[in-house]
CSV table of C-alpha atoms and ligand atoms in Angstrom, one decimal:
chain,number,residue,atom,x,y,z
A,394,UNK,CA,72.1,-78.9,3.9
A,395,UNK,CA,72.3,-76.5,1.0
A,396,UNK,CA,70.9,-77.9,-2.3
A,397,UNK,CA,74.5,-78.1,-3.6
A,398,UNK,CA,75.3,-80.1,-0.7
A,399,UNK,CA,72.7,-83.1,-0.9
A,400,UNK,CA,73.4,-82.6,-4.7
A,401,UNK,CA,76.7,-84.2,-4.3
A,402,UNK,CA,75.9,-86.3,-1.9
A,403,UNK,CA,73.3,-87.9,-4.6
A,404,UNK,CA,76.1,-87.6,-7.2
A,405,UNK,CA,78.3,-89.4,-4.7
A,406,UNK,CA,76.3,-92.4,-4.7
A,407,UNK,CA,75.1,-92.4,-8.6
A,408,UNK,CA,72.6,-94.7,-8.9
A,409,UNK,CA,71.9,-95.8,-5.3
A,410,UNK,CA,69.6,-94.8,-2.7
A,411,UNK,CA,71.3,-92.4,-0.2
A,412,UNK,CA,68.6,-92.3,3.1
A,413,UNK,CA,66.9,-89.2,4.5
A,414,UNK,CA,68.5,-89.4,7.7
A,415,UNK,CA,71.8,-89.0,5.8
A,416,UNK,CA,70.9,-86.2,3.9
A,417,UNK,CA,69.3,-84.5,6.1
A,418,UNK,CA,72.6,-84.0,8.1
A,419,UNK,CA,70.5,-83.0,11.2
A,420,UNK,CA,67.6,-81.0,9.3
A,421,UNK,CA,64.2,-81.4,9.7
A,422,UNK,CA,62.4,-84.0,6.8
A,423,UNK,CA,60.4,-80.9,5.4
A,424,UNK,CA,63.8,-78.7,5.0
A,425,UNK,CA,65.6,-82.1,2.9
A,426,UNK,CA,62.1,-82.6,1.1
A,427,UNK,CA,61.9,-78.7,0.2
A,428,UNK,CA,65.5,-78.7,-0.7
A,429,UNK,CA,64.5,-82.0,-3.3
A,430,UNK,CA,61.7,-80.2,-4.8
A,431,UNK,CA,63.8,-77.3,-5.2
A,432,UNK,CA,66.2,-78.9,-7.6
A,433,UNK,CA,63.1,-81.1,-9.2
A,434,UNK,CA,62.2,-77.7,-10.2
A,435,UNK,CA,65.5,-77.0,-11.5
A,436,UNK,CA,65.1,-80.3,-14.1
A,437,UNK,CA,66.9,-82.6,-11.8
A,438,UNK,CA,64.8,-86.3,-11.7
A,439,UNK,CA,65.0,-87.8,-8.2
A,440,UNK,CA,63.2,-90.7,-7.2
A,441,UNK,CA,62.2,-91.0,-3.6
A,442,UNK,CA,61.1,-94.1,-2.0
A,443,UNK,CA,59.5,-95.2,1.4
A,444,UNK,CA,62.7,-96.9,3.5
A,445,UNK,CA,65.4,-96.4,1.3
A,446,UNK,CA,66.1,-92.5,0.8
A,447,UNK,CA,66.5,-90.4,-2.8
A,448,UNK,CA,68.0,-91.6,-5.4
A,449,UNK,CA,69.2,-89.3,-8.6
A,450,UNK,CA,68.0,-90.4,-11.8
A,451,UNK,CA,69.2,-87.8,-14.5
A,452,UNK,CA,70.5,-83.9,-14.7
A,453,UNK,CA,69.6,-81.5,-16.4
A,454,UNK,CA,71.1,-80.2,-19.7
A,455,UNK,CA,71.0,-76.8,-18.6
A,456,UNK,CA,73.7,-74.0,-18.6
A,457,UNK,CA,73.5,-74.0,-15.0
A,458,UNK,CA,76.2,-72.5,-12.8
A,459,UNK,CA,75.8,-76.0,-10.9
A,460,UNK,CA,76.0,-78.3,-14.1
A,461,UNK,CA,78.9,-76.5,-15.7
A,462,UNK,CA,80.9,-76.1,-12.7
A,463,UNK,CA,80.4,-79.9,-12.6
A,464,UNK,CA,82.4,-80.8,-15.3
A,465,UNK,CA,84.8,-77.1,-15.2
A,466,UNK,CA,87.4,-78.3,-11.8
A,467,UNK,CA,89.8,-75.0,-11.2
A,468,UNK,CA,90.7,-72.3,-14.1
A,469,UNK,CA,93.5,-69.9,-13.7
A,470,UNK,CA,91.2,-66.8,-14.9
A,471,UNK,CA,88.4,-67.3,-17.1
A,472,UNK,CA,85.2,-69.1,-15.7
A,473,UNK,CA,86.4,-68.2,-12.1
A,474,UNK,CA,83.3,-65.7,-12.2
A,475,UNK,CA,80.2,-67.2,-14.2
A,476,UNK,CA,77.1,-65.7,-14.3
A,477,UNK,CA,74.2,-68.1,-15.9
A,478,UNK,CA,71.1,-67.2,-17.6
A,479,UNK,CA,68.0,-68.9,-18.4
A,480,UNK,CA,66.9,-66.4,-20.8
A,481,UNK,CA,68.8,-62.9,-21.7
A,482,UNK,CA,69.0,-60.6,-24.6
A,483,UNK,CA,72.4,-61.0,-25.9
A,484,UNK,CA,75.2,-62.5,-23.6
A,485,UNK,CA,77.7,-59.7,-25.0
A,486,UNK,CA,75.2,-56.9,-24.5
A,487,UNK,CA,75.5,-57.9,-20.8
A,488,UNK,CA,79.3,-58.5,-20.5
A,489,UNK,CA,80.1,-55.0,-21.9
A,490,UNK,CA,77.3,-53.5,-19.7
A,491,UNK,CA,79.3,-55.4,-16.9
A,492,UNK,CA,82.5,-54.3,-18.1
A,493,UNK,CA,81.6,-50.7,-17.5
A,494,UNK,CA,80.6,-51.5,-13.7
A,495,UNK,CA,83.7,-53.3,-12.9
A,496,UNK,CA,83.4,-56.7,-13.5
A,497,UNK,CA,86.7,-59.5,-12.7
A,498,UNK,CA,88.8,-60.1,-15.9
A,499,UNK,CA,87.6,-64.2,-17.0
A,500,UNK,CA,84.1,-63.3,-16.2
A,501,UNK,CA,82.1,-65.6,-18.2
A,502,UNK,CA,78.2,-64.9,-19.0
A,503,UNK,CA,76.3,-68.0,-20.5
A,504,UNK,CA,72.4,-68.3,-21.4
A,505,UNK,CA,70.0,-71.0,-22.4
A,506,UNK,CA,68.5,-69.1,-24.5
A,507,UNK,CA,69.0,-65.5,-26.1
A,508,UNK,CA,66.1,-63.0,-27.1
A,509,UNK,CA,68.5,-60.6,-29.2
A,510,UNK,CA,72.2,-62.6,-30.1
A,511,UNK,CA,74.3,-60.5,-32.3
A,512,UNK,CA,76.0,-61.2,-34.9
A,513,UNK,CA,79.0,-59.9,-36.6
A,514,UNK,CA,78.3,-56.7,-39.2
A,515,UNK,CA,74.9,-56.2,-37.3
A,516,UNK,CA,73.3,-59.4,-38.2
A,517,UNK,CA,71.0,-61.2,-35.6
A,518,UNK,CA,72.5,-64.3,-34.4
A,519,UNK,CA,69.4,-66.8,-33.5
A,520,UNK,CA,69.9,-68.5,-30.3
A,521,UNK,CA,66.7,-71.0,-29.7
A,522,UNK,CA,66.2,-72.0,-26.1
A,523,UNK,CA,68.1,-75.4,-24.9
A,524,UNK,CA,69.7,-75.5,-28.4
A,525,UNK,CA,73.2,-74.0,-28.3
A,526,UNK,CA,76.1,-72.9,-25.9
A,527,UNK,CA,75.1,-69.0,-26.2
A,528,UNK,CA,78.8,-67.7,-24.0
A,529,UNK,CA,80.5,-64.7,-23.8
A,530,UNK,CA,83.9,-64.1,-21.8
A,531,UNK,CA,85.0,-60.4,-20.8
A,532,UNK,CA,88.3,-60.3,-21.0
A,533,UNK,CA,90.6,-57.1,-19.6
A,534,UNK,CA,93.9,-58.0,-21.3
A,535,UNK,CA,97.0,-55.3,-20.4
A,536,UNK,CA,97.8,-55.6,-24.2
A,537,UNK,CA,98.0,-53.4,-26.7
A,538,UNK,CA,95.3,-53.6,-29.4
A,539,UNK,CA,97.4,-54.8,-32.2
A,540,UNK,CA,98.3,-58.2,-29.8
A,541,UNK,CA,94.7,-58.5,-30.1
A,542,UNK,CA,93.8,-58.6,-33.5
A,543,UNK,CA,93.9,-62.2,-33.9
A,544,UNK,CA,92.1,-63.0,-30.8
A,545,UNK,CA,88.8,-64.0,-33.2
A,546,UNK,CA,90.7,-66.4,-34.8
A,547,UNK,CA,92.4,-67.9,-31.8
A,548,UNK,CA,89.3,-68.5,-30.5
A,549,UNK,CA,88.3,-70.5,-33.7
A,550,UNK,CA,90.8,-72.5,-32.8
A,551,UNK,CA,89.9,-73.1,-28.8
A,552,UNK,CA,86.1,-73.8,-30.3
A,553,UNK,CA,87.9,-76.9,-32.9
A,554,UNK,CA,90.0,-78.0,-29.8
A,555,UNK,CA,86.9,-77.9,-27.8
A,556,UNK,CA,84.3,-79.9,-30.1
A,557,UNK,CA,87.4,-82.3,-30.5
A,558,UNK,CA,88.3,-82.8,-26.9
A,559,UNK,CA,84.3,-83.4,-26.3
A,560,UNK,CA,82.9,-85.2,-29.5
A,561,UNK,CA,85.9,-86.9,-31.4
A,562,UNK,CA,85.3,-84.6,-34.3
A,563,UNK,CA,87.9,-81.6,-35.5
A,564,UNK,CA,85.6,-78.8,-37.3
A,565,UNK,CA,87.3,-76.9,-39.9
A,566,UNK,CA,87.7,-73.6,-40.1
A,567,UNK,CA,86.3,-70.9,-42.8
A,568,UNK,CA,88.6,-67.9,-42.7
A,569,UNK,CA,88.4,-66.2,-40.6
A,570,UNK,CA,87.2,-67.3,-38.0
A,571,UNK,CA,83.5,-69.7,-38.4
A,572,UNK,CA,84.2,-73.4,-37.2
A,573,UNK,CA,82.6,-75.8,-39.8
A,574,UNK,CA,81.6,-79.4,-39.8
A,575,UNK,CA,80.3,-80.8,-42.4
A,576,UNK,CA,80.6,-78.0,-45.0
A,577,UNK,CA,78.3,-76.3,-42.9
A,578,UNK,CA,78.5,-73.1,-39.9
A,579,UNK,CA,78.3,-74.9,-36.7
A,580,UNK,CA,79.6,-71.7,-34.4
A,581,UNK,CA,79.6,-67.8,-34.6
A,582,UNK,CA,82.6,-65.7,-33.0
A,583,UNK,CA,81.6,-61.6,-32.1
A,584,UNK,CA,84.6,-60.3,-30.6
A,585,UNK,CA,84.0,-56.8,-29.2
A,586,UNK,CA,87.0,-54.5,-27.8
A,587,UNK,CA,86.6,-50.8,-26.3
A,588,UNK,CA,89.6,-48.7,-26.0
A,589,UNK,CA,90.2,-46.0,-24.5
A,590,UNK,CA,90.2,-43.3,-27.2
A,591,UNK,CA,93.0,-40.8,-25.6
A,592,UNK,CA,95.8,-43.9,-24.9
A,593,UNK,CA,94.4,-46.5,-27.1
A,594,UNK,CA,95.0,-48.8,-24.2
A,595,UNK,CA,92.3,-51.8,-24.1
A,596,UNK,CA,89.8,-51.5,-21.4
A,597,UNK,CA,88.0,-54.6,-22.4
A,598,UNK,CA,87.3,-57.5,-24.8
A,599,UNK,CA,84.4,-59.5,-25.0
A,600,UNK,CA,84.5,-62.4,-27.1
A,601,UNK,CA,81.3,-64.0,-27.6
A,602,UNK,CA,80.8,-67.9,-28.6
A,603,UNK,CA,77.5,-69.1,-29.8
A,604,UNK,CA,77.6,-73.2,-30.8
A,605,UNK,CA,75.0,-74.5,-32.5
A,606,UNK,CA,74.5,-78.4,-30.3
A,607,UNK,CA,71.1,-80.1,-30.2
A,608,UNK,CA,69.3,-77.6,-32.9
A,609,UNK,CA,67.8,-79.5,-35.4
A,610,UNK,CA,67.4,-77.9,-39.4
A,611,UNK,CA,63.7,-76.6,-38.8
A,612,UNK,CA,65.4,-74.5,-35.7
A,613,UNK,CA,67.4,-72.5,-38.2
A,614,UNK,CA,65.6,-70.0,-40.1
A,615,UNK,CA,65.1,-70.1,-44.1
A,616,UNK,CA,67.8,-67.9,-44.7
A,617,UNK,CA,70.5,-69.8,-42.9
A,618,UNK,CA,69.0,-73.1,-42.6
A,619,UNK,CA,71.2,-74.1,-46.1
A,620,UNK,CA,74.4,-73.5,-44.6
A,621,UNK,CA,74.1,-73.9,-40.8
A,622,UNK,CA,74.8,-77.2,-39.2
A,623,UNK,CA,74.9,-78.3,-35.3
A,624,UNK,CA,76.7,-81.0,-33.3
A,625,UNK,CA,73.4,-83.1,-33.2
A,626,UNK,CA,72.8,-82.9,-37.0
A,627,UNK,CA,76.3,-84.1,-37.7
A,628,UNK,CA,76.9,-86.8,-35.0
A,629,UNK,CA,73.2,-88.5,-35.1
A,630,UNK,CA,73.5,-87.8,-31.4
A,631,UNK,CA,73.2,-85.2,-28.6
A,632,UNK,CA,75.7,-83.6,-26.7
A,633,UNK,CA,76.4,-82.7,-22.9
A,634,UNK,CA,75.6,-78.7,-23.6
A,635,UNK,CA,77.1,-78.2,-19.6
A,636,UNK,CA,79.8,-80.3,-20.7
A,637,UNK,CA,80.6,-78.6,-23.8
A,638,UNK,CA,80.7,-75.5,-22.0
A,639,UNK,CA,83.0,-76.2,-19.6
A,640,UNK,CA,85.4,-77.5,-21.7
A,641,UNK,CA,85.4,-74.2,-24.0
A,642,UNK,CA,85.2,-72.2,-21.0
A,643,UNK,CA,89.0,-74.4,-20.1
A,644,UNK,CA,90.1,-73.7,-23.8
A,645,UNK,CA,89.6,-70.0,-23.5
A,646,UNK,CA,91.5,-70.0,-20.2
A,647,UNK,CA,94.4,-71.5,-21.7
A,648,UNK,CA,93.9,-69.3,-24.9
A,649,UNK,CA,94.4,-65.8,-22.5
A,650,UNK,CA,97.7,-67.7,-20.3
A,651,UNK,CA,99.1,-67.9,-23.9
A,652,UNK,CA,97.8,-64.9,-25.6
A,653,UNK,CA,99.3,-62.5,-22.5
A,654,UNK,CA,102.4,-65.4,-23.0
A,655,UNK,CA,102.7,-64.2,-26.7
A,656,UNK,CA,102.9,-67.9,-27.6
A,657,UNK,CA,100.5,-68.6,-30.3
A,658,UNK,CA,102.8,-70.7,-32.4
A,659,UNK,CA,100.3,-74.0,-31.6
A,660,UNK,CA,97.3,-71.5,-32.9
A,661,UNK,CA,98.6,-70.9,-36.4
A,662,UNK,CA,99.5,-74.5,-37.4
A,663,UNK,CA,96.1,-75.7,-36.0
A,664,UNK,CA,94.7,-72.9,-38.2
A,665,UNK,CA,96.3,-73.6,-40.8
A,666,UNK,CA,96.0,-77.3,-40.7
A,667,UNK,CA,92.2,-76.8,-40.4
A,668,UNK,CA,91.3,-73.9,-42.8
A,669,UNK,CA,89.1,-75.5,-45.1
A,670,UNK,CA,89.4,-72.8,-47.8
A,671,UNK,CA,93.1,-73.3,-48.5
A,672,UNK,CA,94.3,-74.7,-51.9
A,673,UNK,CA,90.5,-73.8,-52.9
A,674,UNK,CA,89.4,-71.0,-55.0
A,675,UNK,CA,87.2,-68.3,-53.1
A,676,UNK,CA,85.2,-65.2,-53.4
A,677,UNK,CA,86.7,-61.9,-52.1
A,678,UNK,CA,83.1,-60.2,-51.3
A,679,UNK,CA,83.8,-56.5,-50.6
A,680,UNK,CA,83.0,-53.0,-51.1
A,681,UNK,CA,84.4,-53.3,-54.6
A,682,UNK,CA,82.1,-56.3,-55.6
A,683,UNK,CA,83.5,-59.7,-55.7
A,684,UNK,CA,86.8,-61.2,-56.8
A,685,UNK,CA,87.5,-65.0,-57.8
A,686,UNK,CA,91.2,-65.7,-56.7
A,687,UNK,CA,92.5,-68.8,-54.6
A,688,UNK,CA,93.1,-69.2,-51.1
A,689,UNK,CA,96.9,-69.8,-50.4
A,690,UNK,CA,98.3,-69.4,-46.9
A,691,UNK,CA,97.4,-67.7,-43.5
A,692,UNK,CA,100.7,-65.3,-42.7
A,693,UNK,CA,101.7,-64.9,-38.9
A,694,UNK,CA,99.1,-62.5,-38.0
A,695,UNK,CA,96.0,-65.2,-39.1
A,696,UNK,CA,95.3,-62.7,-42.7
A,697,UNK,CA,94.9,-64.8,-45.7
A,698,UNK,CA,96.8,-64.8,-48.3
A,699,UNK,CA,95.3,-65.4,-51.7
A,700,UNK,CA,96.5,-65.3,-55.5
A,701,UNK,CA,94.3,-63.9,-58.6
A,702,UNK,CA,94.5,-65.4,-61.9
A,703,UNK,CA,97.7,-63.3,-63.1
A,704,UNK,CA,99.6,-64.9,-60.1
A,705,UNK,CA,99.8,-61.7,-58.1
A,706,UNK,CA,99.3,-62.5,-53.9
A,707,UNK,CA,97.9,-60.1,-51.5
A,708,UNK,CA,96.6,-60.4,-47.8
A,709,UNK,CA,93.0,-60.1,-47.1
A,710,UNK,CA,92.3,-59.0,-43.2
A,711,UNK,CA,88.9,-59.8,-41.3
A,712,UNK,CA,86.8,-57.4,-41.3
A,713,UNK,CA,87.6,-56.2,-45.5
A,714,UNK,CA,86.1,-58.5,-46.9
A,715,UNK,CA,83.7,-61.8,-46.5
A,716,UNK,CA,85.2,-65.0,-48.1
A,717,UNK,CA,82.3,-67.5,-49.9
A,718,UNK,CA,83.1,-71.0,-51.7
A,719,UNK,CA,82.4,-70.6,-55.2
A,720,UNK,CA,79.4,-73.2,-55.4
A,721,UNK,CA,78.5,-72.7,-51.1
A,722,UNK,CA,79.3,-71.6,-48.0
A,723,UNK,CA,82.5,-73.2,-47.8
A,724,UNK,CA,83.5,-75.1,-51.1
B,269,LIG,C1,78.2,-64.5,-35.9
B,269,LIG,O1,78.0,-65.8,-36.7
B,269,LIG,O2,78.1,-63.4,-37.1
B,269,LIG,C2,79.0,-64.1,-34.7
B,269,LIG,C3,77.7,-64.7,-34.1
B,269,LIG,C4,78.0,-64.4,-32.8
B,269,LIG,C5,77.3,-65.2,-31.7
B,269,LIG,C6,77.3,-65.2,-30.2
B,269,LIG,S1,76.2,-66.3,-29.2
B,269,LIG,C7,76.9,-65.3,-27.7
B,269,LIG,C8,77.4,-64.2,-27.9
B,269,LIG,N1,76.3,-63.2,-27.5
B,269,LIG,C9,75.9,-62.7,-28.7
B,269,LIG,O3,75.0,-61.9,-29.0
B,269,LIG,N2,76.3,-63.1,-29.7
B,269,LIG,C10,77.4,-64.0,-29.6
């Protein structure tokens, strides 16, 4: 019997003992003991009692394939292949590398810790061990690049849906793609696209998502501590990281199907409903300095429609400017 099947058997009898004979399936006692020992080293708490056998007491809160698949079920494309790391430099960097060597459409890369997590505009993304969900998905959409411009905003909606399903609270979205809770940033999204120079064909798209799950205030570096939060900080209780990762993979699988079908109206209405900037005064921070405007709408391509003091409207696109509240990250 493999580690996986022993674990499945213990889970099927959750809370009760399973005899060594039943577990062994013909294996020697030593082989069973070794498999149980390996599971314990992976963080499973398994009680052994003479005459009774083994009982699964608890499972680790770890982003391993065993734990994520426990919650995942079948998906169409995203997550059919999962590559799980305890530690990696950056899941996005790794996903871009395996894209070059032919990795499959929908491959998901997950890590418990990133030593060189990357954010937008060449910033770093702190990814402390066992605190967040650090995940990248490699997509190979056969779509023109202009159909993919909104993918980063769509991913923001997918994160909000994930958090709502798993935690029962729906984050807001700070334009263009930052899920926020309690007016603070809960998650970062970094989308990287590789195009063929001659034809403009999309070779690969890597969507990287980092959700703050179990961090406390001291886990954030001082420069972001004021504007960052985690699910545990907002909810006052821990959240299962593998359950959250699995739900995110399911939402990304749905998003990919909807993107290919061009069926994005539900995302646009969810975005408009959840965008925390709409109706508020915001500062646009760009190469030419700061401008104070009112955010009035989200257009069909997820651009932010703003109105200045003279009533003139314009639409700003992701990448052109960053948006800040008047007094803080959001408001
Ligand atoms: C940002 O807010 O600036 C974007 C942060 C994106 C972080 C995620 S974590 C998983 C993936 N791997 C990375 O190195 N970055 C993204």
